[in-house]
Amino acid sequence: MKATAQAPSNIAFVKYWGKSNNALTLPNNNSLSMNLESLHTITTVEFDEMYSEDLVEIGFFQESIQKVSGGKKQRVIDQLNRLRQLKNITTRCRVRSINNFPADAGIASSASAFAALTAAACAALQLKPSLKELSILTRLGGSGSAARSVPDGFTEWKRGKNSNGSYAVELAPPSHWDLVDIVLIVSQAEKSASSLEGHESAETSPYYPARLHELKQRVVRVRKAIMAKDFHTLGQEIEKDALSLHLTALTSVPPIWYWQPETIALIHEVYALRRQGIEAYFTIDAGPNVHVICEQKNAQKIRKHFASQAYISKIFSSGVGKGAQIISKHLF
Ligand code: DP6
């Protein structure tokens, strides 16, 4: 009863912000993203009667593997309990997980973590879920965006009317379009407010109804732009979406500032690149770091441009990748 899974992080083009049901992690809107090939979590799960309690070990980016406790451990155990219940067992397990990028910095580490955990635990328990069922089970772990890390490539998480209708589907495989996400890290510090707090306070913003209204059209436009590989339309829409999310956060009660001064400087750098004829667009998740989305043909030039900025501590870049996979090499 041991299995290992690898799952990617993803970057949303139309972002999930605000829920209609907290316990079931049901979102207020559809969201669309691409999976990030080079930014992933690998997780091994082993259920065995020899364990008297669940053991959770995480190797955070560039840190040695450590046992986790408290809230982080409890979220993992809650997800394991959901899956154990399906099998009607109480067998304890050991979970070991490693990440190849920093957690809590605006790159969805919980997305890759919960997709990898759920896929590995389902395989270890021989639950054999369909892709749709795996996306639903992953979503129930509480990190909703993780549902989008299950199918391959470009994905859309359908809001759905109930729990069984709320899951992510593949819109196009990774080979469909050679987009690149260049992630500019300006701060690896823990973000000022969790996404959880952000989702919960979204409705306190007077602009949130306007966001939900504009999303109806944006979801259609972004889906079409992905299918038609229309980079100009995609880029315009993803910038509008990121600004609309941050406007909602900034006008929530109390306001949530995810941006640092460097975040704004980088937005202007992206505008400057476009003035020079290099097509690149920004998006920003719940943190200060900036994701620059471009086509492969411009990626090297853009990466080089940002490498000379002293206030950027790290740059990651990634093409489009597959979703959650079972792999044969275990972590213990
Ligand atoms: C801004 O509740 O899925 O990234 O559990 O913190 O990873 P974490 O986040 P989740 O919210 C994601 C919020 C977002 C937008 C998005 O990815 O759609």
Short mmCIF file of C-alpha atoms and ligand atoms in Angstrom, two decimals:
data_model
loop_
_atom_site.label_atom_id
_atom_site.label_comp_id
_atom_site.label_asym_id
_atom_site.label_seq_id
_atom_site.Cartn_x
_atom_site.Cartn_y
_atom_site.Cartn_z
CA MET A 1 0.00 0.00 0.00
CA LYS A 2 2.65 2.44 -1.13
CA ALA A 3 2.60 4.79 -4.11
CA THR A 4 4.31 7.95 -5.35
CA ALA A 5 2.87 10.74 -7.45
CA GLN A 6 4.25 13.86 -9.08
CA ALA A 7 1.99 16.86 -9.69
CA PRO A 8 2.67 20.30 -11.15
CA SER A 9 1.94 23.72 -9.83
CA ASN A 10 -0.25 25.77 -12.12
CA ILE A 11 -0.67 29.41 -13.00
CA ALA A 12 -4.19 30.72 -13.41
CA PHE A 13 -5.16 32.94 -16.35
CA VAL A 14 -8.64 33.44 -14.91
CA LYS A 15 -8.29 33.14 -11.17
CA TYR A 16 -10.37 31.48 -8.51
CA TRP A 17 -11.23 34.00 -5.78
CA GLY A 18 -14.12 33.46 -3.37
CA LYS A 19 -16.17 30.39 -2.54
CA SER A 20 -19.86 29.57 -2.41
CA ASN A 21 -19.22 26.70 0.03
CA ASN A 22 -16.24 26.58 2.37
CA ALA A 23 -16.51 23.01 3.59
CA LEU A 24 -16.78 21.64 0.04
CA THR A 25 -14.38 24.20 -1.57
CA LEU A 26 -16.92 25.20 -4.21
CA PRO A 27 -15.76 28.31 -6.10
CA ASN A 28 -17.88 31.26 -7.19
CA ASN A 29 -16.41 31.21 -10.71
CA ASN A 30 -14.83 28.96 -13.32
CA SER A 31 -11.05 29.32 -13.48
CA LEU A 32 -8.51 28.49 -16.20
CA SER A 33 -4.81 27.74 -15.92
CA MET A 34 -1.78 26.06 -17.38
CA ASN A 35 0.20 23.40 -15.57
CA LEU A 36 3.85 24.20 -14.92
CA GLU A 37 6.12 21.46 -16.14
CA SER A 38 9.20 22.38 -14.08
CA LEU A 39 7.60 23.37 -10.76
CA HIS A 40 6.34 20.29 -9.02
CA THR A 41 5.80 18.28 -5.85
CA ILE A 42 6.63 14.59 -5.51
CA THR A 43 4.85 12.70 -2.74
CA THR A 44 5.11 9.13 -1.48
CA VAL A 45 2.33 7.72 0.69
CA GLU A 46 2.54 4.39 2.50
CA PHE A 47 -0.30 2.92 4.52
CA ASP A 48 0.89 0.24 6.94
CA GLU A 49 -0.35 -1.25 10.22
CA MET A 50 3.16 -0.71 11.64
CA TYR A 51 2.47 3.05 11.91
CA SER A 52 0.75 3.97 15.16
CA GLU A 53 0.06 7.50 13.93
CA ASP A 54 0.22 9.43 10.67
CA LEU A 55 3.67 10.78 9.95
CA VAL A 56 4.05 13.75 7.59
CA GLU A 57 7.48 14.83 6.35
CA ILE A 58 8.06 17.70 3.95
CA GLY A 59 11.20 18.82 2.17
CA PHE A 60 10.61 22.48 1.47
CA PHE A 61 12.62 24.16 -1.27
CA GLN A 62 16.37 23.96 -0.54
CA GLU A 63 15.71 22.71 3.00
CA SER A 64 16.24 19.30 4.52
CA ILE A 65 13.26 17.04 5.08
CA GLN A 66 11.46 17.73 8.35
CA LYS A 67 8.48 16.36 10.24
CA VAL A 68 5.57 18.76 10.17
CA SER A 69 2.97 19.31 12.88
CA GLY A 70 0.11 21.68 13.63
CA GLY A 71 -2.18 23.10 10.96
CA LYS A 72 -0.12 21.93 7.96
CA LYS A 73 -0.11 18.34 9.23
CA GLN A 74 -3.82 18.48 10.08
CA ARG A 75 -4.76 19.49 6.51
CA VAL A 76 -2.87 16.45 5.20
CA ILE A 77 -4.52 14.16 7.77
CA ASP A 78 -7.98 15.54 6.95
CA GLN A 79 -7.42 14.68 3.30
CA LEU A 80 -6.10 11.19 4.17
CA ASN A 81 -9.16 10.62 6.36
CA ARG A 82 -11.48 11.48 3.45
CA LEU A 83 -9.76 8.84 1.34
CA ARG A 84 -9.52 6.25 4.14
CA GLN A 85 -13.25 6.64 4.65
CA LEU A 86 -13.88 5.66 1.01
CA LYS A 87 -11.99 2.43 1.67
CA ASN A 88 -13.48 1.98 5.14
CA ILE A 89 -10.08 1.63 6.84
CA THR A 90 -8.25 3.43 9.64
CA THR A 91 -4.69 2.27 8.79
CA ARG A 92 -2.17 5.02 9.52
CA CYS A 93 0.40 6.11 7.02
CA ARG A 94 3.67 7.85 6.34
CA VAL A 95 3.74 10.74 3.86
CA ARG A 96 6.91 12.25 2.48
CA SER A 97 6.79 15.14 0.08
CA ILE A 98 9.39 17.27 -1.70
CA ASN A 99 8.93 20.52 -3.58
CA ASN A 100 11.34 21.96 -6.13
CA PHE A 101 10.22 25.59 -5.59
CA PRO A 102 9.53 27.85 -2.57
CA ALA A 103 6.23 27.46 -0.73
CA ASP A 104 3.91 30.34 0.21
CA ALA A 105 5.34 32.85 -2.26
CA GLY A 106 2.68 33.26 -4.89
CA ILE A 107 3.50 30.06 -6.72
CA ALA A 108 0.79 27.58 -5.91
CA SER A 109 2.72 25.05 -3.81
CA SER A 110 -0.44 23.80 -2.15
CA ALA A 111 -1.88 23.11 -5.61
CA SER A 112 0.92 20.72 -6.55
CA ALA A 113 1.09 19.37 -2.98
CA PHE A 114 -2.60 18.45 -2.70
CA ALA A 115 -2.77 17.04 -6.22
CA ALA A 116 0.31 14.84 -5.57
CA LEU A 117 -0.91 13.79 -2.10
CA THR A 118 -4.37 12.83 -3.35
CA ALA A 119 -3.08 10.98 -6.42
CA ALA A 120 -0.48 9.04 -4.38
CA ALA A 121 -2.88 8.18 -1.55
CA CYS A 122 -5.60 7.03 -4.00
CA ALA A 123 -3.06 4.82 -5.77
CA ALA A 124 -1.74 3.40 -2.49
CA LEU A 125 -5.31 2.60 -1.43
CA GLN A 126 -6.13 1.23 -4.91
CA LEU A 127 -9.13 3.52 -5.17
CA LYS A 128 -8.69 3.89 -8.95
CA PRO A 129 -10.59 7.16 -9.38
CA SER A 130 -11.31 8.52 -12.88
CA LEU A 131 -9.60 11.82 -13.75
CA LYS A 132 -12.83 13.64 -12.91
CA GLU A 133 -13.12 11.87 -9.55
CA LEU A 134 -9.45 12.57 -8.76
CA SER A 135 -9.98 16.27 -9.48
CA ILE A 136 -13.03 16.32 -7.18
CA LEU A 137 -11.21 14.46 -4.38
CA THR A 138 -8.24 16.82 -4.75
CA ARG A 139 -10.52 19.87 -4.59
CA LEU A 140 -12.03 18.63 -1.32
CA GLY A 141 -8.55 18.92 0.26
CA GLY A 142 -9.27 22.65 0.55
CA SER A 143 -6.74 24.03 -1.92
CA GLY A 144 -9.20 24.46 -4.75
CA SER A 145 -6.63 25.40 -7.39
CA ALA A 146 -5.13 21.92 -6.86
CA ALA A 147 -8.12 20.48 -8.75
CA ARG A 148 -6.62 22.11 -11.89
CA SER A 149 -3.26 20.33 -11.38
CA VAL A 150 -4.89 16.94 -12.02
CA PRO A 151 -5.61 16.94 -15.80
CA ASP A 152 -2.85 17.67 -18.34
CA GLY A 153 -1.86 20.93 -19.99
CA PHE A 154 -4.32 23.81 -20.17
CA THR A 155 -7.23 23.21 -17.82
CA GLU A 156 -10.55 24.68 -16.77
CA TRP A 157 -12.11 24.11 -13.36
CA LYS A 158 -15.86 24.18 -13.84
CA ARG A 159 -17.54 25.84 -10.91
CA GLY A 160 -20.38 23.28 -10.96
CA LYS A 161 -23.67 23.39 -9.11
CA ASN A 162 -22.67 20.83 -6.49
CA SER A 163 -19.65 18.84 -5.35
CA ASN A 164 -19.89 16.24 -8.13
CA GLY A 165 -20.11 18.94 -10.79
CA SER A 166 -17.07 20.94 -9.63
CA TYR A 167 -13.87 19.61 -11.21
CA ALA A 168 -11.19 20.49 -13.74
CA VAL A 169 -10.96 19.26 -17.31
CA GLU A 170 -8.20 19.38 -19.91
CA LEU A 171 -8.82 22.05 -22.56
CA ALA A 172 -5.69 21.26 -24.55
CA PRO A 173 -2.58 19.08 -24.02
CA PRO A 174 0.85 20.56 -23.15
CA SER A 175 1.98 20.25 -26.79
CA HIS A 176 -0.87 22.52 -27.94
CA TRP A 177 0.99 25.79 -27.27
CA ASP A 178 4.56 26.51 -26.16
CA LEU A 179 3.80 29.17 -23.55
CA VAL A 180 6.31 29.87 -20.79
CA ASP A 181 5.78 31.24 -17.28
CA ILE A 182 8.82 33.18 -16.05
CA VAL A 183 8.38 33.54 -12.30
CA LEU A 184 10.19 36.55 -10.81
CA ILE A 185 10.72 36.08 -7.08
CA VAL A 186 11.00 39.34 -5.18
CA SER A 187 10.20 37.90 -1.77
CA GLN A 188 10.18 34.39 -0.34
CA ALA A 189 8.64 35.57 2.91
CA GLU A 190 5.31 34.11 3.93
CA LYS A 191 2.50 36.16 2.37
CA SER A 192 0.62 38.75 4.37
CA ALA A 193 -2.71 36.92 4.21
CA SER A 194 -3.41 33.35 3.14
CA SER A 195 -5.52 32.60 0.06
CA LEU A 196 -8.02 31.17 2.55
CA GLU A 197 -8.41 34.58 4.19
CA GLY A 198 -8.59 36.16 0.74
CA HIS A 199 -11.38 33.86 -0.44
CA GLU A 200 -13.30 34.45 2.78
CA SER A 201 -13.11 38.22 2.64
CA ALA A 202 -13.72 38.62 -1.13
CA GLU A 203 -17.40 39.31 -0.57
CA THR A 204 -16.59 42.26 1.70
CA SER A 205 -15.26 44.15 -1.34
CA PRO A 206 -17.88 46.34 -3.06
CA TYR A 207 -16.11 45.51 -6.35
CA TYR A 208 -16.46 41.73 -6.01
CA PRO A 209 -19.90 41.59 -7.73
CA ALA A 210 -18.36 43.52 -10.64
CA ARG A 211 -15.53 40.99 -10.83
CA LEU A 212 -17.95 38.06 -10.93
CA HIS A 213 -19.98 39.84 -13.59
CA GLU A 214 -17.00 40.54 -15.87
CA LEU A 215 -15.74 36.97 -15.44
CA LYS A 216 -18.68 35.54 -17.37
CA GLN A 217 -17.26 37.04 -20.59
CA ARG A 218 -13.61 36.65 -19.62
CA VAL A 219 -13.89 32.91 -19.10
CA VAL A 220 -15.27 32.54 -22.64
CA ARG A 221 -12.62 34.85 -24.15
CA VAL A 222 -9.72 33.12 -22.39
CA ARG A 223 -10.98 29.65 -23.30
CA LYS A 224 -11.27 30.75 -26.96
CA ALA A 225 -7.85 32.46 -26.90
CA ILE A 226 -6.25 29.25 -25.60
CA MET A 227 -7.92 27.11 -28.25
CA ALA A 228 -7.02 29.58 -31.05
CA LYS A 229 -3.52 30.26 -29.64
CA ASP A 230 -4.35 33.97 -29.73
CA PHE A 231 -1.59 35.30 -27.47
CA HIS A 232 -2.57 38.96 -27.73
CA THR A 233 -6.13 38.35 -26.45
CA LEU A 234 -4.94 35.89 -23.81
CA GLY A 235 -2.36 38.38 -22.53
CA GLN A 236 -4.79 41.30 -22.33
CA GLU A 237 -7.30 39.17 -20.43
CA ILE A 238 -4.86 37.67 -17.93
CA GLU A 239 -3.58 41.12 -16.95
CA LYS A 240 -7.14 42.40 -16.49
CA ASP A 241 -7.95 39.35 -14.40
CA ALA A 242 -4.94 39.73 -12.10
CA LEU A 243 -5.69 43.44 -11.58
CA SER A 244 -9.35 42.66 -10.85
CA LEU A 245 -8.37 40.06 -8.23
CA HIS A 246 -5.93 42.43 -6.53
CA LEU A 247 -8.45 45.26 -6.65
CA THR A 248 -10.90 42.94 -4.86
CA ALA A 249 -8.26 42.03 -2.26
CA LEU A 250 -7.23 45.67 -1.73
CA THR A 251 -10.83 46.77 -1.22
CA SER A 252 -11.78 43.86 1.06
CA VAL A 253 -12.31 44.56 4.76
CA PRO A 254 -9.63 44.64 6.11
CA PRO A 255 -7.65 45.33 2.92
CA ILE A 256 -5.17 42.70 1.77
CA TRP A 257 -1.96 43.95 0.18
CA TYR A 258 -0.12 41.19 -1.60
CA TRP A 259 2.06 43.59 -3.59
CA GLN A 260 5.46 44.96 -2.62
CA PRO A 261 7.04 48.01 -4.31
CA GLU A 262 9.06 45.58 -6.50
CA THR A 263 5.80 44.03 -7.73
CA ILE A 264 4.72 47.37 -9.18
CA ALA A 265 8.17 48.04 -10.64
CA LEU A 266 7.95 44.70 -12.45
CA ILE A 267 4.49 45.45 -13.85
CA HIS A 268 6.02 48.58 -15.41
CA GLU A 269 8.96 46.54 -16.73
CA VAL A 270 6.50 44.26 -18.53
CA TYR A 271 4.79 47.31 -20.08
CA ALA A 272 8.24 48.58 -21.14
CA LEU A 273 9.04 45.23 -22.79
CA ARG A 274 5.86 45.51 -24.82
CA ARG A 275 6.78 49.04 -25.89
CA GLN A 276 10.01 47.52 -27.23
CA GLY A 277 7.93 45.06 -29.26
CA ILE A 278 8.49 42.03 -27.01
CA GLU A 279 5.12 40.48 -26.25
CA ALA A 280 4.88 39.50 -22.58
CA TYR A 281 2.09 39.81 -20.03
CA PHE A 282 2.06 39.69 -16.24
CA THR A 283 -0.10 37.88 -13.76
CA ILE A 284 0.16 37.84 -9.96
CA ASP A 285 -1.29 35.32 -7.49
CA ALA A 286 -1.81 35.80 -3.76
CA GLY A 287 1.72 37.07 -3.13
CA PRO A 288 4.23 39.69 -4.29
CA ASN A 289 5.94 37.70 -7.05
CA VAL A 290 5.28 38.36 -10.70
CA HIS A 291 4.63 35.73 -13.35
CA VAL A 292 5.55 36.85 -16.85
CA ILE A 293 3.74 34.82 -19.51
CA CYS A 294 5.33 34.70 -22.95
CA GLU A 295 5.81 32.49 -25.97
CA GLN A 296 8.85 30.20 -26.08
CA LYS A 297 10.46 32.23 -28.89
CA ASN A 298 10.84 35.23 -26.52
CA ALA A 299 11.51 33.39 -23.25
CA GLN A 300 15.30 33.54 -23.24
CA LYS A 301 15.41 37.24 -24.11
CA ILE A 302 12.88 38.08 -21.37
CA ARG A 303 14.63 35.97 -18.75
CA LYS A 304 17.91 37.67 -19.56
CA HIS A 305 16.28 41.08 -19.29
CA PHE A 306 15.05 40.36 -15.75
CA ALA A 307 18.23 38.60 -14.63
CA SER A 308 19.95 41.99 -14.42
CA GLN A 309 17.43 43.46 -11.93
CA ALA A 310 19.06 43.51 -8.49
CA TYR A 311 15.79 43.26 -6.55
CA ILE A 312 14.83 39.92 -8.09
CA SER A 313 16.18 37.18 -5.84
CA LYS A 314 15.37 34.20 -8.08
CA ILE A 315 13.89 33.40 -11.43
CA PHE A 316 12.12 30.17 -12.29
CA SER A 317 10.73 29.39 -15.67
CA SER A 318 8.50 26.67 -16.89
CA GLY A 319 6.71 25.49 -19.97
CA VAL A 320 3.34 23.75 -20.00
CA GLY A 321 3.23 20.34 -18.36
CA LYS A 322 1.22 17.28 -17.66
CA GLY A 323 -1.06 16.92 -14.66
CA ALA A 324 -0.75 14.49 -11.75
CA GLN A 325 1.07 11.24 -12.58
CA ILE A 326 1.94 8.09 -10.67
CA ILE A 327 5.69 7.51 -10.80
CA SER A 328 7.68 4.44 -9.85
CA LYS A 329 10.52 5.97 -7.82
CA HIS A 330 9.57 6.24 -4.13
CA LEU A 331 10.98 8.88 -1.74
CA PHE A 332 11.53 6.30 1.05
C1 DP6 B 1 -4.79 33.54 -6.23
O1 DP6 B 1 -7.20 28.25 -2.14
O2 DP6 B 1 -6.35 27.18 -4.26
O3 DP6 B 1 -3.80 31.43 -6.66
O4 DP6 B 1 -4.39 26.73 -1.20
O5 DP6 B 1 -3.21 28.92 -1.11
O6 DP6 B 1 -2.79 27.38 -3.02
P1 DP6 B 1 -3.75 27.83 -1.94
O7 DP6 B 1 -4.82 28.51 -2.81
P2 DP6 B 1 -6.27 28.28 -3.30
O8 DP6 B 1 -6.45 29.69 -4.05
C2 DP6 B 1 -5.72 30.04 -5.16
C3 DP6 B 1 -5.82 31.50 -5.36
C4 DP6 B 1 -5.04 32.07 -6.53
C5 DP6 B 1 -5.84 31.99 -7.82
C6 DP6 B 1 -5.86 30.69 -8.56
O9 DP6 B 1 -4.87 29.94 -8.57
O10 DP6 B 1 -6.88 30.44 -9.22
#
